[in-house]
Short mmCIF file of N, CA and C in Angstrom, two decimals:
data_model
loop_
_atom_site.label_atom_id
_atom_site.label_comp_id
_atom_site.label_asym_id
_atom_site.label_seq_id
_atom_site.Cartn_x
_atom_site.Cartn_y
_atom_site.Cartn_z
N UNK A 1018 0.85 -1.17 0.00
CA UNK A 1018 0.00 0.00 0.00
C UNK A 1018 0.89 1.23 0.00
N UNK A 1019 0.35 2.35 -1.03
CA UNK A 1019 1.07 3.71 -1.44
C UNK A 1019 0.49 4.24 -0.53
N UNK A 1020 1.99 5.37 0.34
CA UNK A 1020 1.34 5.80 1.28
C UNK A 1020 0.76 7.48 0.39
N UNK A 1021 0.19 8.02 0.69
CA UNK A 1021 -0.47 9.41 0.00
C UNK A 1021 -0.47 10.21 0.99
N UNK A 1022 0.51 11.63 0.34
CA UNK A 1022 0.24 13.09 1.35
C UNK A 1022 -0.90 13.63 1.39
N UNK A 1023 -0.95 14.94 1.48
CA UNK A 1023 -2.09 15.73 1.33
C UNK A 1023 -1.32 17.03 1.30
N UNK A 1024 -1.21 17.93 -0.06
CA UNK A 1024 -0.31 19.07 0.08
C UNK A 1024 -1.35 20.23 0.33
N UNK A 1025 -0.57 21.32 1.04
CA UNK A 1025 -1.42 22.47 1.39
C UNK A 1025 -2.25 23.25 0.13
N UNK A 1026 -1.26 23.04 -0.94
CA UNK A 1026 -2.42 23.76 -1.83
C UNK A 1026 -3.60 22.49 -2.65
N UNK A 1027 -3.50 21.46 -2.35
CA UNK A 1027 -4.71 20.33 -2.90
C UNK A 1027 -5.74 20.33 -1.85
N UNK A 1028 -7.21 20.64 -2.18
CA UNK A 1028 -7.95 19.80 -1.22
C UNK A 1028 -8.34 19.06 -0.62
N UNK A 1029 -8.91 17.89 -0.36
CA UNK A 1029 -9.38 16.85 0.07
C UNK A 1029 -10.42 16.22 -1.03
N UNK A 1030 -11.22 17.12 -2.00
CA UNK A 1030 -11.84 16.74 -2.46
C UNK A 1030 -11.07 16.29 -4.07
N UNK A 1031 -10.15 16.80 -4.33
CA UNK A 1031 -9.16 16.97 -5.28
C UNK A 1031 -8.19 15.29 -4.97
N UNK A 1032 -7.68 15.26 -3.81
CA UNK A 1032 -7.02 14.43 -3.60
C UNK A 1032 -7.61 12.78 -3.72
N UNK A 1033 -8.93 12.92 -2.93
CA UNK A 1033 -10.51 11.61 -3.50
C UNK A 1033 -10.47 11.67 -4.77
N UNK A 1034 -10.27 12.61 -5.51
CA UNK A 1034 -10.44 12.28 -7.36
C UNK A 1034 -9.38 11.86 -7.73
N UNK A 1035 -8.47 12.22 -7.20
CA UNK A 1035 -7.15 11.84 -7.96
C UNK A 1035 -6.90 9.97 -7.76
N UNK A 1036 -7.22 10.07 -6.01
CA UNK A 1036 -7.03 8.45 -5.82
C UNK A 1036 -8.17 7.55 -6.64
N UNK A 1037 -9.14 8.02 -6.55
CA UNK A 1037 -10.05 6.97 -7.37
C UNK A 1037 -10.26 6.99 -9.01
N UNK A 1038 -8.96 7.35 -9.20
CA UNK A 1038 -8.77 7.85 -10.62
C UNK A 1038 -7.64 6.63 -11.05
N UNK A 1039 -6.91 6.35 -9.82
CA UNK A 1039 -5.65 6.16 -9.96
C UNK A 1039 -5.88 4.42 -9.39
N UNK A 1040 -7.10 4.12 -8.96
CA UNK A 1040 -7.46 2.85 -8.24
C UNK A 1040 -8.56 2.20 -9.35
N UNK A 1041 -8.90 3.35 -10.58
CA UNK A 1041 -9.89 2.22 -11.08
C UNK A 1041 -9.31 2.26 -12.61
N UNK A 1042 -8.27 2.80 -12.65
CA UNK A 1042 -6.97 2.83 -14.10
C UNK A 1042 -6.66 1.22 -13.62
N UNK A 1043 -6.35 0.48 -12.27
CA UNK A 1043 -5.78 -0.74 -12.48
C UNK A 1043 -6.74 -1.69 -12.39
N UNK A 1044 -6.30 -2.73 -13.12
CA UNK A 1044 -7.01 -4.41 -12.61
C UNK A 1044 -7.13 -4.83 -11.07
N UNK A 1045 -8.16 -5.01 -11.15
CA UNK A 1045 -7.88 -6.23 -9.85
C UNK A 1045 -7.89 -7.33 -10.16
N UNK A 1046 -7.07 -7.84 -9.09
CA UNK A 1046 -7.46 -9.41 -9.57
C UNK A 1046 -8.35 -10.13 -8.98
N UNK A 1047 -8.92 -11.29 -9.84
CA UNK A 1047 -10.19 -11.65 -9.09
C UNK A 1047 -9.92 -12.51 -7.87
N UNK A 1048 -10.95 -12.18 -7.35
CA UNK A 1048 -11.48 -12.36 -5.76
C UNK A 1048 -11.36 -14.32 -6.23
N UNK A 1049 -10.57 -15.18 -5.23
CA UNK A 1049 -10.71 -16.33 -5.10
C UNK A 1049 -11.67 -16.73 -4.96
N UNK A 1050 -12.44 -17.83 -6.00
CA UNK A 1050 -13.30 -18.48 -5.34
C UNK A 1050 -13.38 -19.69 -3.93
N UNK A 1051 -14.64 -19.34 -2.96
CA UNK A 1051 -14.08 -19.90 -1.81
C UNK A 1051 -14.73 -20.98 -1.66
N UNK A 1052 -13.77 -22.13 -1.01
CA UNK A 1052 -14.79 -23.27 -0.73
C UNK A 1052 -15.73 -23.33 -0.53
N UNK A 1053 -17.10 -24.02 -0.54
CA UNK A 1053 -17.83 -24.38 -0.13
C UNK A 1053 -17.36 -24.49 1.52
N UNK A 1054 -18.20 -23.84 2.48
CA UNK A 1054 -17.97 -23.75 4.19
C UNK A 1054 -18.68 -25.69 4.27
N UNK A 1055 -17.78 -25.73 5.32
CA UNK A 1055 -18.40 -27.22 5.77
C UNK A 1055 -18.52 -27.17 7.23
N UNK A 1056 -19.42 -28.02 7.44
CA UNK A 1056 -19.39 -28.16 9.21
C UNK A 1056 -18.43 -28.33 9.68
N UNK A 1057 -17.73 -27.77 10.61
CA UNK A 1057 -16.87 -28.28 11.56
C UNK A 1057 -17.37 -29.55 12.69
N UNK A 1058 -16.15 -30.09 12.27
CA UNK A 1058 -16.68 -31.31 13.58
C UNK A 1058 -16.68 -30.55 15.06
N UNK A 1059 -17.27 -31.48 16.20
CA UNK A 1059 -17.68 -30.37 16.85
C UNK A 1059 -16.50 -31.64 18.08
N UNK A 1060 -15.91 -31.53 19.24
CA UNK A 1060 -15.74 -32.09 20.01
C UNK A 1060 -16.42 -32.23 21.68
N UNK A 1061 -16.90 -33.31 22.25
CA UNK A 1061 -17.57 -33.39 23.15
C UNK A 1061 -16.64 -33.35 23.67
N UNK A 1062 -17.04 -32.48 25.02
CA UNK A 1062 -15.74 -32.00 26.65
C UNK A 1062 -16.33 -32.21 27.76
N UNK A 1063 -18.20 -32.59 27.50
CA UNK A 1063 -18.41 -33.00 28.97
C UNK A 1063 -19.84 -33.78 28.60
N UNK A 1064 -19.03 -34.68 29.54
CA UNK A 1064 -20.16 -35.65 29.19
C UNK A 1064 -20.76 -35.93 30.85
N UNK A 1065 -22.06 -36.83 30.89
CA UNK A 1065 -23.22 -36.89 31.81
C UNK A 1065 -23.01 -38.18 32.37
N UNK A 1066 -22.78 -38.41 33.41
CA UNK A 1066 -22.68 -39.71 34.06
C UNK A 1066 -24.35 -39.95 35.23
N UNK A 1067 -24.19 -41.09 35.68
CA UNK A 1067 -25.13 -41.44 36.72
C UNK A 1067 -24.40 -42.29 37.69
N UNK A 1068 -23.93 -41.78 38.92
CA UNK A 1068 -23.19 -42.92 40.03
C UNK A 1068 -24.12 -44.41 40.21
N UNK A 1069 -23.44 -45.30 40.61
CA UNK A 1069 -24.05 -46.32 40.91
C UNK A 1069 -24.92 -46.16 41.89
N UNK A 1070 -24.41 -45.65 42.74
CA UNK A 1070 -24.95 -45.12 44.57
C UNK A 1070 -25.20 -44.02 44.64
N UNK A 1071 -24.52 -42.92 44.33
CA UNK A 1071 -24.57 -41.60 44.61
C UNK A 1071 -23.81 -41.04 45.66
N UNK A 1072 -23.61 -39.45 45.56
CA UNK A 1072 -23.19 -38.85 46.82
C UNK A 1072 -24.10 -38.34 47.51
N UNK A 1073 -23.88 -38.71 49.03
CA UNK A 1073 -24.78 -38.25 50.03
C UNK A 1073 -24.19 -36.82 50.64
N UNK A 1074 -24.87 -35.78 50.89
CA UNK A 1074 -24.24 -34.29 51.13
C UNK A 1074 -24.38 -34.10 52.62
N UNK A 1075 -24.67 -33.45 53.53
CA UNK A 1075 -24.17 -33.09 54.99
C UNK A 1075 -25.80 -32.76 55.20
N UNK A 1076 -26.79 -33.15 54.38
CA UNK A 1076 -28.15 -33.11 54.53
C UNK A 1076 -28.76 -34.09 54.33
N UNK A 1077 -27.87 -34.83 54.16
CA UNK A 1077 -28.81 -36.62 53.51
C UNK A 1077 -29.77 -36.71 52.07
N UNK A 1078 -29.36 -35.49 51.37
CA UNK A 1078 -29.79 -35.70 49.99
C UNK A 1078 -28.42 -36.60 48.95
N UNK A 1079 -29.35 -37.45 48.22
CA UNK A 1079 -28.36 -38.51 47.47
C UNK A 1079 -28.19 -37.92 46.02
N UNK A 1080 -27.29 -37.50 45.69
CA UNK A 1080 -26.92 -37.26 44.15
C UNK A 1080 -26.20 -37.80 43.76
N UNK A 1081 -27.09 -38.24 42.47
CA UNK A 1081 -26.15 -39.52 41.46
C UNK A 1081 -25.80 -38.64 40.11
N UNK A 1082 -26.79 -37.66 39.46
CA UNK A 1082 -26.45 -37.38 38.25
C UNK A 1082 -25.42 -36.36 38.19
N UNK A 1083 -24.44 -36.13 37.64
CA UNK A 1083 -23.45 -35.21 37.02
C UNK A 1083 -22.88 -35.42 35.63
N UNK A 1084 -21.85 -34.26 35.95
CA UNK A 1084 -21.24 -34.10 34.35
C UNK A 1084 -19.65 -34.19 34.85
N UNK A 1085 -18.79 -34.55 34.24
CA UNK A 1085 -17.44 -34.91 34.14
C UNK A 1085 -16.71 -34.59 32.79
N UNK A 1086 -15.72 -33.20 32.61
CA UNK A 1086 -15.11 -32.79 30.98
C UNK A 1086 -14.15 -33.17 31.29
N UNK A 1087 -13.51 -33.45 29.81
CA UNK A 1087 -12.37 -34.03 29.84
C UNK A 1087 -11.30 -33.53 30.55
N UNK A 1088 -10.23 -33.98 30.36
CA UNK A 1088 -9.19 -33.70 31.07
C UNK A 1088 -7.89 -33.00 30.39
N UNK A 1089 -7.31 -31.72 31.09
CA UNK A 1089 -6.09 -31.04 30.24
C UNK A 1089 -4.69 -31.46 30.56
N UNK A 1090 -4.19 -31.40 29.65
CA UNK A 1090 -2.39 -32.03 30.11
C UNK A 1090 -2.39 -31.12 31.78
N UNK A 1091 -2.88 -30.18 32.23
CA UNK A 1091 -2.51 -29.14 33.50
C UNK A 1091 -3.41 -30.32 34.84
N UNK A 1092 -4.61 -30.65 34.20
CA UNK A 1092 -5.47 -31.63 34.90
C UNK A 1092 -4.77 -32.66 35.20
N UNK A 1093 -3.55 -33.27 34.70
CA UNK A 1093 -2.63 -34.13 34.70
C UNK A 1093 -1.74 -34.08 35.64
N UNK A 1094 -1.09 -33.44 35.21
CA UNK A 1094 0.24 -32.71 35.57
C UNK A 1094 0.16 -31.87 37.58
N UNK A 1095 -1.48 -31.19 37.50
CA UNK A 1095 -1.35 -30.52 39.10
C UNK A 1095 -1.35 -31.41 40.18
N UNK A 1096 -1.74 -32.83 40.10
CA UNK A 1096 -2.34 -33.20 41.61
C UNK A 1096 -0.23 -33.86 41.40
N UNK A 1097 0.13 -33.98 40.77
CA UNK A 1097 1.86 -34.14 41.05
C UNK A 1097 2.69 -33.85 41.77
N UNK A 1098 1.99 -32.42 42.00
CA UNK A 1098 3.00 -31.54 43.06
C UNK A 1098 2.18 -31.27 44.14
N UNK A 1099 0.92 -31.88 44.62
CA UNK A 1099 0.05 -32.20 45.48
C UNK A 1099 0.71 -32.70 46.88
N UNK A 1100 0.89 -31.75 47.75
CA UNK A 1100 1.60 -32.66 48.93
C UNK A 1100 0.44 -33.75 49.62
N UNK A 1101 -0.52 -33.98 49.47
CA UNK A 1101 -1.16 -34.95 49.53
C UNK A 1101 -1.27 -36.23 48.93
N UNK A 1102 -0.65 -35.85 47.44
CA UNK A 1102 -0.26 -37.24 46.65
C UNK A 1102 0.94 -37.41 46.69
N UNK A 1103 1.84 -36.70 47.50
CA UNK A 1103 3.50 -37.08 47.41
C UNK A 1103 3.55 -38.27 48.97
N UNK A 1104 2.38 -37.80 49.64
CA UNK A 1104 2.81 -38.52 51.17
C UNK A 1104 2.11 -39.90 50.43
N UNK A 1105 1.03 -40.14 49.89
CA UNK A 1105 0.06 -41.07 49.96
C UNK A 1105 -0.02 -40.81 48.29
N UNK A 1106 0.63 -41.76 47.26
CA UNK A 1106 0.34 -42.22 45.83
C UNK A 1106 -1.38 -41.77 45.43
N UNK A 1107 -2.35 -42.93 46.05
CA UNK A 1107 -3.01 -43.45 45.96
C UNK A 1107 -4.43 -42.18 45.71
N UNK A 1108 -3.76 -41.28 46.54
CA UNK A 1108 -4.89 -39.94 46.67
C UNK A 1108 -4.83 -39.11 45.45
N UNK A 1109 -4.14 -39.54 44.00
CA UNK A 1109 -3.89 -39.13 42.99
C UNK A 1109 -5.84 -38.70 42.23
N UNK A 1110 -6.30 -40.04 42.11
CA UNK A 1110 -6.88 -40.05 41.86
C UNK A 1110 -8.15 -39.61 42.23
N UNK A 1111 -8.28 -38.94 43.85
CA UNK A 1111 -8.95 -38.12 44.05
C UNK A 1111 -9.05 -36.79 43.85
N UNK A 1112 -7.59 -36.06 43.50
CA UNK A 1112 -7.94 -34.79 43.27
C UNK A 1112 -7.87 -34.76 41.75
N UNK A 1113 -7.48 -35.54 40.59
CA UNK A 1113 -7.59 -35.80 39.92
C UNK A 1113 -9.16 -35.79 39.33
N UNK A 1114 -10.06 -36.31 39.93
CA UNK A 1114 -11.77 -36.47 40.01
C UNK A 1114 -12.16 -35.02 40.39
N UNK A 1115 -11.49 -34.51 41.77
CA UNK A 1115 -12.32 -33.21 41.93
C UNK A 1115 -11.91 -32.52 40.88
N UNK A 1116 -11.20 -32.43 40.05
CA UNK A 1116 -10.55 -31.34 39.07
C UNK A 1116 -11.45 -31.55 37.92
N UNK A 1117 -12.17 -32.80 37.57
CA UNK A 1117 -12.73 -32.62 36.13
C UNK A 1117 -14.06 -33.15 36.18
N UNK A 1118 -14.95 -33.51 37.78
CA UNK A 1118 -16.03 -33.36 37.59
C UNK A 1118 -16.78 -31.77 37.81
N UNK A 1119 -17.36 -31.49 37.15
CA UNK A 1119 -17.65 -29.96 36.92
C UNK A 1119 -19.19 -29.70 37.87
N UNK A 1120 -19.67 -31.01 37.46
CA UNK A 1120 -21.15 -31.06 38.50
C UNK A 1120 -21.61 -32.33 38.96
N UNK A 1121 -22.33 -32.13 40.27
CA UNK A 1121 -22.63 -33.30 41.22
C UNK A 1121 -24.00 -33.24 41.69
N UNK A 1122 -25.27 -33.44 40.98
CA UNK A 1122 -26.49 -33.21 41.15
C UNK A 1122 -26.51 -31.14 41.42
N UNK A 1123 -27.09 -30.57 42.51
CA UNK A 1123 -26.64 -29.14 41.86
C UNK A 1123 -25.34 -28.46 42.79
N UNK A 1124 -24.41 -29.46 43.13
CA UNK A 1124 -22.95 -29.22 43.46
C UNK A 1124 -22.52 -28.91 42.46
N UNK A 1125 -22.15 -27.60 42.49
CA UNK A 1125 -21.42 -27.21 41.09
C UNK A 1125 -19.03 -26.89 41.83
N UNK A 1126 -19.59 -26.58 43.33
CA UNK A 1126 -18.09 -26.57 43.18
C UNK A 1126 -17.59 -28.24 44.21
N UNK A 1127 -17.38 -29.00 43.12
CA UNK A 1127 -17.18 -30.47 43.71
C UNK A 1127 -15.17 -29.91 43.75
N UNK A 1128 -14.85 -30.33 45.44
CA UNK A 1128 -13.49 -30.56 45.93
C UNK A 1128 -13.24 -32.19 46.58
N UNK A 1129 -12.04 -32.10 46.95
CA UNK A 1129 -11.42 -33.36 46.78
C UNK A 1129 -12.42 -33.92 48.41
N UNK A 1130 -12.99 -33.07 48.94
CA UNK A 1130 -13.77 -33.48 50.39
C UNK A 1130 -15.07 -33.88 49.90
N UNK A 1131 -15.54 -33.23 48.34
CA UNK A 1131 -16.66 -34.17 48.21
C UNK A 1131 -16.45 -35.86 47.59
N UNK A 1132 -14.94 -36.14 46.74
CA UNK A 1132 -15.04 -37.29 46.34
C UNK A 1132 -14.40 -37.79 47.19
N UNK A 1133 -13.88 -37.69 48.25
CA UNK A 1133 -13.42 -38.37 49.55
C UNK A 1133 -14.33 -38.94 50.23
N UNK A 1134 -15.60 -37.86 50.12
CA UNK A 1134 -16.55 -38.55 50.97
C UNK A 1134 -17.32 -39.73 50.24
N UNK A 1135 -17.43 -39.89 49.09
CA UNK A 1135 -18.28 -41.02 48.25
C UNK A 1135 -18.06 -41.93 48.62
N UNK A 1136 -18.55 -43.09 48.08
CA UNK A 1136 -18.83 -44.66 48.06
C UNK A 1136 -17.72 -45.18 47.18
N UNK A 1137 -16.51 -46.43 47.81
CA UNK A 1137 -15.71 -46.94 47.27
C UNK A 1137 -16.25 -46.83 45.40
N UNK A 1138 -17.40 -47.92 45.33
CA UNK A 1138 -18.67 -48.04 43.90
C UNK A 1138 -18.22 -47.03 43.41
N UNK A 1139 -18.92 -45.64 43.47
CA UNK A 1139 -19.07 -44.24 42.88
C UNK A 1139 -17.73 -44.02 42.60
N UNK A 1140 -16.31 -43.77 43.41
CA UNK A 1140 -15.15 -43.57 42.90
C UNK A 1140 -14.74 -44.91 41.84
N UNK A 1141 -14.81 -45.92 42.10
CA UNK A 1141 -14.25 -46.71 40.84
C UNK A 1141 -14.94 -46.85 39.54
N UNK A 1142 -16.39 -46.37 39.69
CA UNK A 1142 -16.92 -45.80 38.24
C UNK A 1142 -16.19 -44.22 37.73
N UNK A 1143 -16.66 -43.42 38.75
CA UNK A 1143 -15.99 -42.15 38.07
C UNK A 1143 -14.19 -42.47 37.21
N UNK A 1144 -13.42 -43.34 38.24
CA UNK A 1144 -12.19 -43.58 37.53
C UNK A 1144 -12.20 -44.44 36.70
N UNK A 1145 -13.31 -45.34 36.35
CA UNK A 1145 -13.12 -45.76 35.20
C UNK A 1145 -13.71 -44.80 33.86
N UNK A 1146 -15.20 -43.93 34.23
CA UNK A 1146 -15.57 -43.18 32.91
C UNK A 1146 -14.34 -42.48 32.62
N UNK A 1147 -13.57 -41.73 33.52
CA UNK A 1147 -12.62 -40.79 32.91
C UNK A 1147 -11.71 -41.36 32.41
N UNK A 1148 -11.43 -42.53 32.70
CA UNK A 1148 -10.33 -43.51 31.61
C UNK A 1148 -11.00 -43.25 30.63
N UNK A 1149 -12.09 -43.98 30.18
CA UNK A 1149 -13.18 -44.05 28.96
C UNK A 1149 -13.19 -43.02 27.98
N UNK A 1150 -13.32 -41.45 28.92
CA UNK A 1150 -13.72 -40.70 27.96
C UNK A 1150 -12.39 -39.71 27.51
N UNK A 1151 -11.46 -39.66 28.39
CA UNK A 1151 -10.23 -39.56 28.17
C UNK A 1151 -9.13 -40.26 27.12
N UNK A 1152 -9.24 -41.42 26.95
CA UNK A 1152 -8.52 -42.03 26.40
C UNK A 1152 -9.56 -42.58 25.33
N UNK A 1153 -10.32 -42.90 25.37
CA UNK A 1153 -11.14 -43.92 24.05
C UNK A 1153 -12.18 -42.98 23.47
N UNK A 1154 -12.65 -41.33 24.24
CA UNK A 1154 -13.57 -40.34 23.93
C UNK A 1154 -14.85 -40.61 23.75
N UNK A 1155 -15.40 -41.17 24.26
CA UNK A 1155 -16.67 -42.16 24.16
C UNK A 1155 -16.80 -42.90 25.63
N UNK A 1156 -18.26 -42.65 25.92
CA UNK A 1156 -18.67 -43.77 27.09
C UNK A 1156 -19.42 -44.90 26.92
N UNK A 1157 -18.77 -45.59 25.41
CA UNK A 1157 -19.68 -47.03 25.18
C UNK A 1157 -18.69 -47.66 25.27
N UNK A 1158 -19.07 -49.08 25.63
CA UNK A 1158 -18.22 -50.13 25.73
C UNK A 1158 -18.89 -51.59 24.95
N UNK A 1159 -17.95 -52.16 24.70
CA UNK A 1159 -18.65 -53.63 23.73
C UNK A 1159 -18.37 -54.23 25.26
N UNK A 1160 -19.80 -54.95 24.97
CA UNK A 1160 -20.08 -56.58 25.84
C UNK A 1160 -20.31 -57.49 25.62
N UNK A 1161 -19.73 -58.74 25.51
CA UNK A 1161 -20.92 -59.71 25.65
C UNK A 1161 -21.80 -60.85 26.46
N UNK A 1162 -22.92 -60.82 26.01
CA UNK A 1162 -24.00 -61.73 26.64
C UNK A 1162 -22.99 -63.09 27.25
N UNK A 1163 -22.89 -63.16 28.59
CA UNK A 1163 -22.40 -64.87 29.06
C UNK A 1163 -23.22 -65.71 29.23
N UNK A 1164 -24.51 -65.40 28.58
CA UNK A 1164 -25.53 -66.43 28.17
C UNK A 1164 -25.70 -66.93 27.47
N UNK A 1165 -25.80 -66.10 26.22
CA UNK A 1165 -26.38 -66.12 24.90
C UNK A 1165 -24.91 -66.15 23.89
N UNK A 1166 -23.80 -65.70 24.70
CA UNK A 1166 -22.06 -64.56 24.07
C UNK A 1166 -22.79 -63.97 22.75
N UNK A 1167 -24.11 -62.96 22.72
CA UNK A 1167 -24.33 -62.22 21.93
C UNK A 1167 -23.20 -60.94 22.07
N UNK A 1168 -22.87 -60.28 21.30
CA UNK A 1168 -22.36 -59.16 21.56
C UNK A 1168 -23.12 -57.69 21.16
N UNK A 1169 -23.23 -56.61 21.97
CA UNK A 1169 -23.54 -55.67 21.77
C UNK A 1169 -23.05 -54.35 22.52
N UNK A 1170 -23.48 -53.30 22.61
CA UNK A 1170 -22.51 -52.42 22.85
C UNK A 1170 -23.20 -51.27 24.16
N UNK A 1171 -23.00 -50.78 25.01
CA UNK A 1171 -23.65 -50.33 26.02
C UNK A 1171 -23.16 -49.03 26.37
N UNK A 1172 -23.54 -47.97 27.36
CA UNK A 1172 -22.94 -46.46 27.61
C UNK A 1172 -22.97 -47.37 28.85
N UNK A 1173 -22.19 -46.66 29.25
CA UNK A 1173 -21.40 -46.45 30.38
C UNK A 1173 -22.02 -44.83 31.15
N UNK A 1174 -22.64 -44.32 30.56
CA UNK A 1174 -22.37 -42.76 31.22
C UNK A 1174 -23.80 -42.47 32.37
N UNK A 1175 -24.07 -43.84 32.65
CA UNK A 1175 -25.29 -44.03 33.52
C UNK A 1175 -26.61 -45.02 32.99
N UNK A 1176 -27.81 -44.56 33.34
CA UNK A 1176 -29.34 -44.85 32.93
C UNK A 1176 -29.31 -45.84 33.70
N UNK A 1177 -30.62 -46.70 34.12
CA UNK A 1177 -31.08 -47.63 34.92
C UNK A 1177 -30.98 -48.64 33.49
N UNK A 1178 -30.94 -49.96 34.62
CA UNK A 1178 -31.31 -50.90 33.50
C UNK A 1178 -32.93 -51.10 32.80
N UNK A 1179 -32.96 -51.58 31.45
CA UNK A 1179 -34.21 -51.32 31.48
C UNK A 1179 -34.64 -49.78 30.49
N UNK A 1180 -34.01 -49.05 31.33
CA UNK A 1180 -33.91 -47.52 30.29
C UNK A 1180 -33.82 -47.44 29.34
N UNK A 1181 -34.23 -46.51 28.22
CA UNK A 1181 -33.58 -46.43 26.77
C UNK A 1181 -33.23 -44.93 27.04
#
């Protein structure tokens, strides 16, 4: 781009004629034609679970339904320097859980004192969906029938049996 003065004896209106004099003397070149826009794929970050048992709160209400998003390399990486997981390994996986369940029936700020308090059940589902949806991005799993060894394929991310 030409940069353009403006001299004291030209006007402004003089100087507009001159440039659009001087902008439609050249070609343009034509405007690219543009792809066709396509959907973007979209990525799921939080998905809906149902505890086996539920958490019981400091009122004796039981909440089973929440949501759990995935997990960030930082989600990884913080409970590491956790002086709670340096004394005791094992507590990894609790603050690990408080960090990426986002909601707990209408517990919205879930800490490592609410999945401490749960049901052995409820923590070894939550650590298994977040394997699931972490690593495989999906909460279905193939099964099969040890009756029938039909195979078919099931969510994981809760519902009663029976449910559709």
């Amino acid at each position: 781009m030409r940069r353009r003065t403006v001299t004291p004896g030209a006007g402004l209106e003089e100087t507009l004629d001159n440039l659009a004099a001087s902008t439609a003397g050249r070609q343009e070149a034509p405007a690219p034609a543009r792809a066709p826009r396509r959907e973007r794929d979209t990525l799921q970050t939080e998905f809906a679970f149902e505890l086996p048992r539920g958490y019981v709160d400091d009122e004796g209400q039981v909440h089973r339904n929440g949501t759990m998003r995935l997990a960030t390399a930082r989600d990884e990486l913080k409970p590491q320097i956790d002086l709670r997981v340096k004394e005791n390994p094992a507590y990894l996986s609790v603050v690990l859980l408080a960090q990426v369940i986002t909601q707990l029936g209408p517990v919205t700020d879930v800490h490592t004192g609410i999945v401490e308090r749960m049901y052995a059940t409820d923590v070894a589902f939550l650590q298994d969906f977040y394997r699931r949806i972490n690593s495989e991005g999906h909460t279905h799993a193939a099964v099969t029938c040890p009756l029938c060894q039909g195979s078919f394929e099931v969510d994981l991310s809760g519902g009663r049996l029976g449910e559709s």
